[in-house]
PDB file of C-alpha atoms and ligand atoms in Angstrom:
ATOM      1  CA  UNK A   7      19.149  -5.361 -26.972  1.00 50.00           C
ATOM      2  CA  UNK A   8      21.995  -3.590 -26.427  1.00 53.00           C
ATOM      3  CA  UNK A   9      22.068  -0.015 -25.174  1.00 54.00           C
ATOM      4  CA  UNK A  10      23.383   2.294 -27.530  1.00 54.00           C
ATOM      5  CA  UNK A  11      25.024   4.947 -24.742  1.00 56.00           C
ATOM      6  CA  UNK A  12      27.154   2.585 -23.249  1.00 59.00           C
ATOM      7  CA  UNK A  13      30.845   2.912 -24.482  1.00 69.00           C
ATOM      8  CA  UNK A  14      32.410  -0.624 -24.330  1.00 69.00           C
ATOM      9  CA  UNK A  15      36.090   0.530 -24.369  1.00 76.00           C
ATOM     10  CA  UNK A  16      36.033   3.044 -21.694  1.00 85.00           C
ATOM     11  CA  UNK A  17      34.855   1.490 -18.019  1.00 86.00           C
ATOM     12  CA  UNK A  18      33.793   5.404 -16.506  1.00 87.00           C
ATOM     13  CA  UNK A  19      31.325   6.247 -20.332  1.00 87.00           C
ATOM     14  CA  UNK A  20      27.942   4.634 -19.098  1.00 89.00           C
ATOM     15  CA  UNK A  21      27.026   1.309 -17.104  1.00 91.00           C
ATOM     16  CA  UNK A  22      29.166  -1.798 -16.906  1.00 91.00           C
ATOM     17  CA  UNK A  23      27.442  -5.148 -17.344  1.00 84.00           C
ATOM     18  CA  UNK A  24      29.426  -8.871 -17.426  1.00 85.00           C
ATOM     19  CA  UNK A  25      30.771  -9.765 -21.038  1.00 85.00           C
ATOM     20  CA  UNK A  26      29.573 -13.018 -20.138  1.00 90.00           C
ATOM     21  CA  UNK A  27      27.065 -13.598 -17.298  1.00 88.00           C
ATOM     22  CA  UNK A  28      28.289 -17.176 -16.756  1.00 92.00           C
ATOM     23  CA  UNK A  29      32.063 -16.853 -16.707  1.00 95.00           C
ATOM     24  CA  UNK A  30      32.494 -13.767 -14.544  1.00 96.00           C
ATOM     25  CA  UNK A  31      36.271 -11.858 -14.408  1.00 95.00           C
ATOM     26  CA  UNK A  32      37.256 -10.749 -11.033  1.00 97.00           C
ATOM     27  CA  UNK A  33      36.585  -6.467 -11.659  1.00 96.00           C
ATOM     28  CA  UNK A  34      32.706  -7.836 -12.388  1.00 96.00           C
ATOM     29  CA  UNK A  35      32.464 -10.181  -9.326  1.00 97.00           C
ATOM     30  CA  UNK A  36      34.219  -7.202  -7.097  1.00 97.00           C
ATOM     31  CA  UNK A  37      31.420  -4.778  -8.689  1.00 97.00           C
ATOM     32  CA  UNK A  38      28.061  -6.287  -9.549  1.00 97.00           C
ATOM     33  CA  UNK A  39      25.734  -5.383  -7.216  1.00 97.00           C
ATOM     34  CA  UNK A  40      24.420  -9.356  -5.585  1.00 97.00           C
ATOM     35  CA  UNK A  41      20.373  -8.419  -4.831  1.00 98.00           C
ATOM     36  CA  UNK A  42      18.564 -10.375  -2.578  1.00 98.00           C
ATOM     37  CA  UNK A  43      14.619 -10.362  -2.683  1.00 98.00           C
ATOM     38  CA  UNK A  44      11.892 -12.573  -2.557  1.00 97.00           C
ATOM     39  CA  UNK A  45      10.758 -14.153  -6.438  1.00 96.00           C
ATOM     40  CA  UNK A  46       7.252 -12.875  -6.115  1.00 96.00           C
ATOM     41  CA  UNK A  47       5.764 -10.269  -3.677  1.00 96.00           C
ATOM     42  CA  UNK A  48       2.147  -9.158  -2.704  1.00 96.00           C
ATOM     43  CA  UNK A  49       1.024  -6.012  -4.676  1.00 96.00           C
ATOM     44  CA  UNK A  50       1.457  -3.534  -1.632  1.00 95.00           C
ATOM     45  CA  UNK A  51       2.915  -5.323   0.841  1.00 97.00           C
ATOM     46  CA  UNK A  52       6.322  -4.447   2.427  1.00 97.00           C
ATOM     47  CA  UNK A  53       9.162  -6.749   1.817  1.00 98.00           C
ATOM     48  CA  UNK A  54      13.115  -6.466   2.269  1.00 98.00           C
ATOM     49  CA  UNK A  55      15.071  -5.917  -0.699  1.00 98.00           C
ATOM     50  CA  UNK A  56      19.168  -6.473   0.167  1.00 98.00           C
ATOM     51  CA  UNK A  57      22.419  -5.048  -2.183  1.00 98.00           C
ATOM     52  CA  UNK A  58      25.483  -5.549  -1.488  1.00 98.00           C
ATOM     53  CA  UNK A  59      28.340  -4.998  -3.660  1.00 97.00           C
ATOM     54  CA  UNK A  60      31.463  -7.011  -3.170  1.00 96.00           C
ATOM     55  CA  UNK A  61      29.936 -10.100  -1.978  1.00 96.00           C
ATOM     56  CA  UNK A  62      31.087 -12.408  -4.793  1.00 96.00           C
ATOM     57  CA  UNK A  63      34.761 -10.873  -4.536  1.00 97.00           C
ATOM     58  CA  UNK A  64      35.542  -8.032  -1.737  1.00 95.00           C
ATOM     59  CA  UNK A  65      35.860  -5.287  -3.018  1.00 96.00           C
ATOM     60  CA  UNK A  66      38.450  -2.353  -1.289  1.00 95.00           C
ATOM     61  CA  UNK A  67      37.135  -0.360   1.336  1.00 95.00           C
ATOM     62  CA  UNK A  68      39.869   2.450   1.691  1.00 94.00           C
ATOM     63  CA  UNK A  69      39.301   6.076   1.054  1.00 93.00           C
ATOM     64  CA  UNK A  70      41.200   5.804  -2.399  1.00 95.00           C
ATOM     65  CA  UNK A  71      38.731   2.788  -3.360  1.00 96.00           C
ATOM     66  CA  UNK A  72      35.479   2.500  -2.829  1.00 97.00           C
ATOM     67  CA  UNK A  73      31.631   2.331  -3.271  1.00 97.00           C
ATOM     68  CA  UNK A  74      30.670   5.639  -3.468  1.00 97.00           C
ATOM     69  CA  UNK A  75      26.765   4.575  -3.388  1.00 97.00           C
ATOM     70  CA  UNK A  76      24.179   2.302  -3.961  1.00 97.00           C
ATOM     71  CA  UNK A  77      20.841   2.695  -5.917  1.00 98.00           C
ATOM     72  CA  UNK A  78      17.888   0.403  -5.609  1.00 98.00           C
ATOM     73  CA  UNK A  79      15.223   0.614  -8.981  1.00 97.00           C
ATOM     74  CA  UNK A  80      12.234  -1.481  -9.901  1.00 96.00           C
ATOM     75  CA  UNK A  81      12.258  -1.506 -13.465  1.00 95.00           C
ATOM     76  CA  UNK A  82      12.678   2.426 -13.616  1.00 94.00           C
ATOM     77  CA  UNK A  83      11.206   3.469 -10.925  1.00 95.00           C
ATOM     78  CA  UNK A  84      13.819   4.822  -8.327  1.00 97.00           C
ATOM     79  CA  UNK A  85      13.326   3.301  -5.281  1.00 97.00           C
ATOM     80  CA  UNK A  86      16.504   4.188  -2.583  1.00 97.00           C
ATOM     81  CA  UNK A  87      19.459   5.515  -2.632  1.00 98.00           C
ATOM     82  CA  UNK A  88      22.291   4.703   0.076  1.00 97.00           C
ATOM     83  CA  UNK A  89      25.913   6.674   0.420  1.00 96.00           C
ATOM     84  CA  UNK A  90      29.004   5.141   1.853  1.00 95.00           C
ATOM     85  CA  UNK A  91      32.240   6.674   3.080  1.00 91.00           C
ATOM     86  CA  UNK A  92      35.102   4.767   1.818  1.00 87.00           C
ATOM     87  CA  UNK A  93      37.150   2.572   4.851  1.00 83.00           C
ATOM     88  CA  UNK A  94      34.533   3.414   7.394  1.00 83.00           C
ATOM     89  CA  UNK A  95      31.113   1.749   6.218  1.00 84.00           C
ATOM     90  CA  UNK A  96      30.425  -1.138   4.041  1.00 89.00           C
ATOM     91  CA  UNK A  97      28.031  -1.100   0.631  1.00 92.00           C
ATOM     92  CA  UNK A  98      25.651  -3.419   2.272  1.00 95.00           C
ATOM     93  CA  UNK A  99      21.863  -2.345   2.219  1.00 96.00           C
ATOM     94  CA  UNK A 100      18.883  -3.554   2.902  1.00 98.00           C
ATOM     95  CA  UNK A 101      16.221  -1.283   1.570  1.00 98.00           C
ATOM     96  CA  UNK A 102      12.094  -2.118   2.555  1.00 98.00           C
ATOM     97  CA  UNK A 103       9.753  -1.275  -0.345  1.00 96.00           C
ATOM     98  CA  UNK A 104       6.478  -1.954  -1.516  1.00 95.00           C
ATOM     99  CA  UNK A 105       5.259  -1.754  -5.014  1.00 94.00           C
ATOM    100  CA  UNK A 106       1.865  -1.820  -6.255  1.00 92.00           C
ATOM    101  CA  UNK A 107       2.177  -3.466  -9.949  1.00 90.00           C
ATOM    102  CA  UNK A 108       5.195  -4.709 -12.081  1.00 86.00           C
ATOM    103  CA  UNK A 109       7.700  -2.125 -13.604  1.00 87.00           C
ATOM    104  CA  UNK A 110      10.140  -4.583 -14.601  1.00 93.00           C
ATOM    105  CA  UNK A 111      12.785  -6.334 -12.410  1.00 97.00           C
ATOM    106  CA  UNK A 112      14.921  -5.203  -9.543  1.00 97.00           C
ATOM    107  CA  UNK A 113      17.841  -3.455 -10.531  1.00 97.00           C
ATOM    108  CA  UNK A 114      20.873  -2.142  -8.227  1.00 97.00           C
ATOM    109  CA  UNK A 115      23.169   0.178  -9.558  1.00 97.00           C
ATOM    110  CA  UNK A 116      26.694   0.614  -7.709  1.00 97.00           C
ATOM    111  CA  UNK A 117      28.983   3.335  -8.533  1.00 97.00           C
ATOM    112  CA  UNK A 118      32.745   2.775  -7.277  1.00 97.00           C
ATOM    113  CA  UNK A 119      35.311   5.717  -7.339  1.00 96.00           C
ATOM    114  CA  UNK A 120      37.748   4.242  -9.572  1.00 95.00           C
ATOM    115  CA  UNK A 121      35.761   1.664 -11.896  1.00 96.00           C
ATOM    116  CA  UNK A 122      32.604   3.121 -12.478  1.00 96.00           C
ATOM    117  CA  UNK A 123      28.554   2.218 -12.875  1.00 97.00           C
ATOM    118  CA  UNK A 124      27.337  -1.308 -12.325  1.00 97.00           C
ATOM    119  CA  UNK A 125      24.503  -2.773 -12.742  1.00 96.00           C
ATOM    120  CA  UNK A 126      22.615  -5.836 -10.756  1.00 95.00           C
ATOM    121  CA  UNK A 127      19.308  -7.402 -11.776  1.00 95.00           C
ATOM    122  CA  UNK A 128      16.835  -9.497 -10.184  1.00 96.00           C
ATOM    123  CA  UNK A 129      13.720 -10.911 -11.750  1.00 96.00           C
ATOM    124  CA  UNK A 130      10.855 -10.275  -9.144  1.00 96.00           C
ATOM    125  CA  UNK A 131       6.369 -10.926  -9.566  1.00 94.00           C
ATOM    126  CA  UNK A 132       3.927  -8.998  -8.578  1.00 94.00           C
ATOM    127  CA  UNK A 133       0.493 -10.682  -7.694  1.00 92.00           C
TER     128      UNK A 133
HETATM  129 FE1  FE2 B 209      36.502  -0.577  -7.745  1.00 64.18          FE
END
């Protein structure tokens, strides 16, 4: 379903998702937070959850341009946030979390100075 507060012609109005998930331009590989996690996880056990943004494509990493910060969600639930200074540290986290039931997948946000909100998702089970 598409969400209704995202404003397709302007890339700083909302969050920024791939036009096409399986053909993806260079501005969404440079942007899409990549998450790395395990497919299922033991309700309450602590497991490593990594984002980076820029690993399909570098992205810049100068003080004009760059990944301002990372956010780490499961489903909706807020999970970590990590800040980056632009030329001087790279948006590469790796977050440890535990979660006690299902809220929906893992989902990254990255939010670059110039382009805007993106999104990342990962499907993840909790037994
Ligand atoms: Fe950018």
């Amino acid at each position: 379903m598409e969400k209704q507060w995202t404003c397709k012609e302007d890339i700083l109005c909302g969050l920024n998702e791939p036009k096409d998930k399986g053909n993806l331009i260079d501005l969404e590989k440079k942007h899409i937070p990549v998450i790395d996690a395990p497919e299922t996880v033991k309700k309450d056990d602590t497991f490593e959850v990594k984002v980076e943004v820029g690993k399909l494509l570098a992205h810049p990493n100068e003080p004009g341009h760059f990944i301002e910060w990372v956010e780490l969600y499961s489903g909706d639930t807020f999970l970590g946030r990590v800040h980056y200074n632009g030329g001087t540290s790279y948006p590469n986290a790796t977050f440890k979390v535990k979660i006690s039931h299902s809220h929906g997948p893992l989902k990254a946000w990255g939010k670059c100075n110039l382009h805007g909100l993106w999104e990342g998702t990962k499907e993840i089970s909790v037994r």
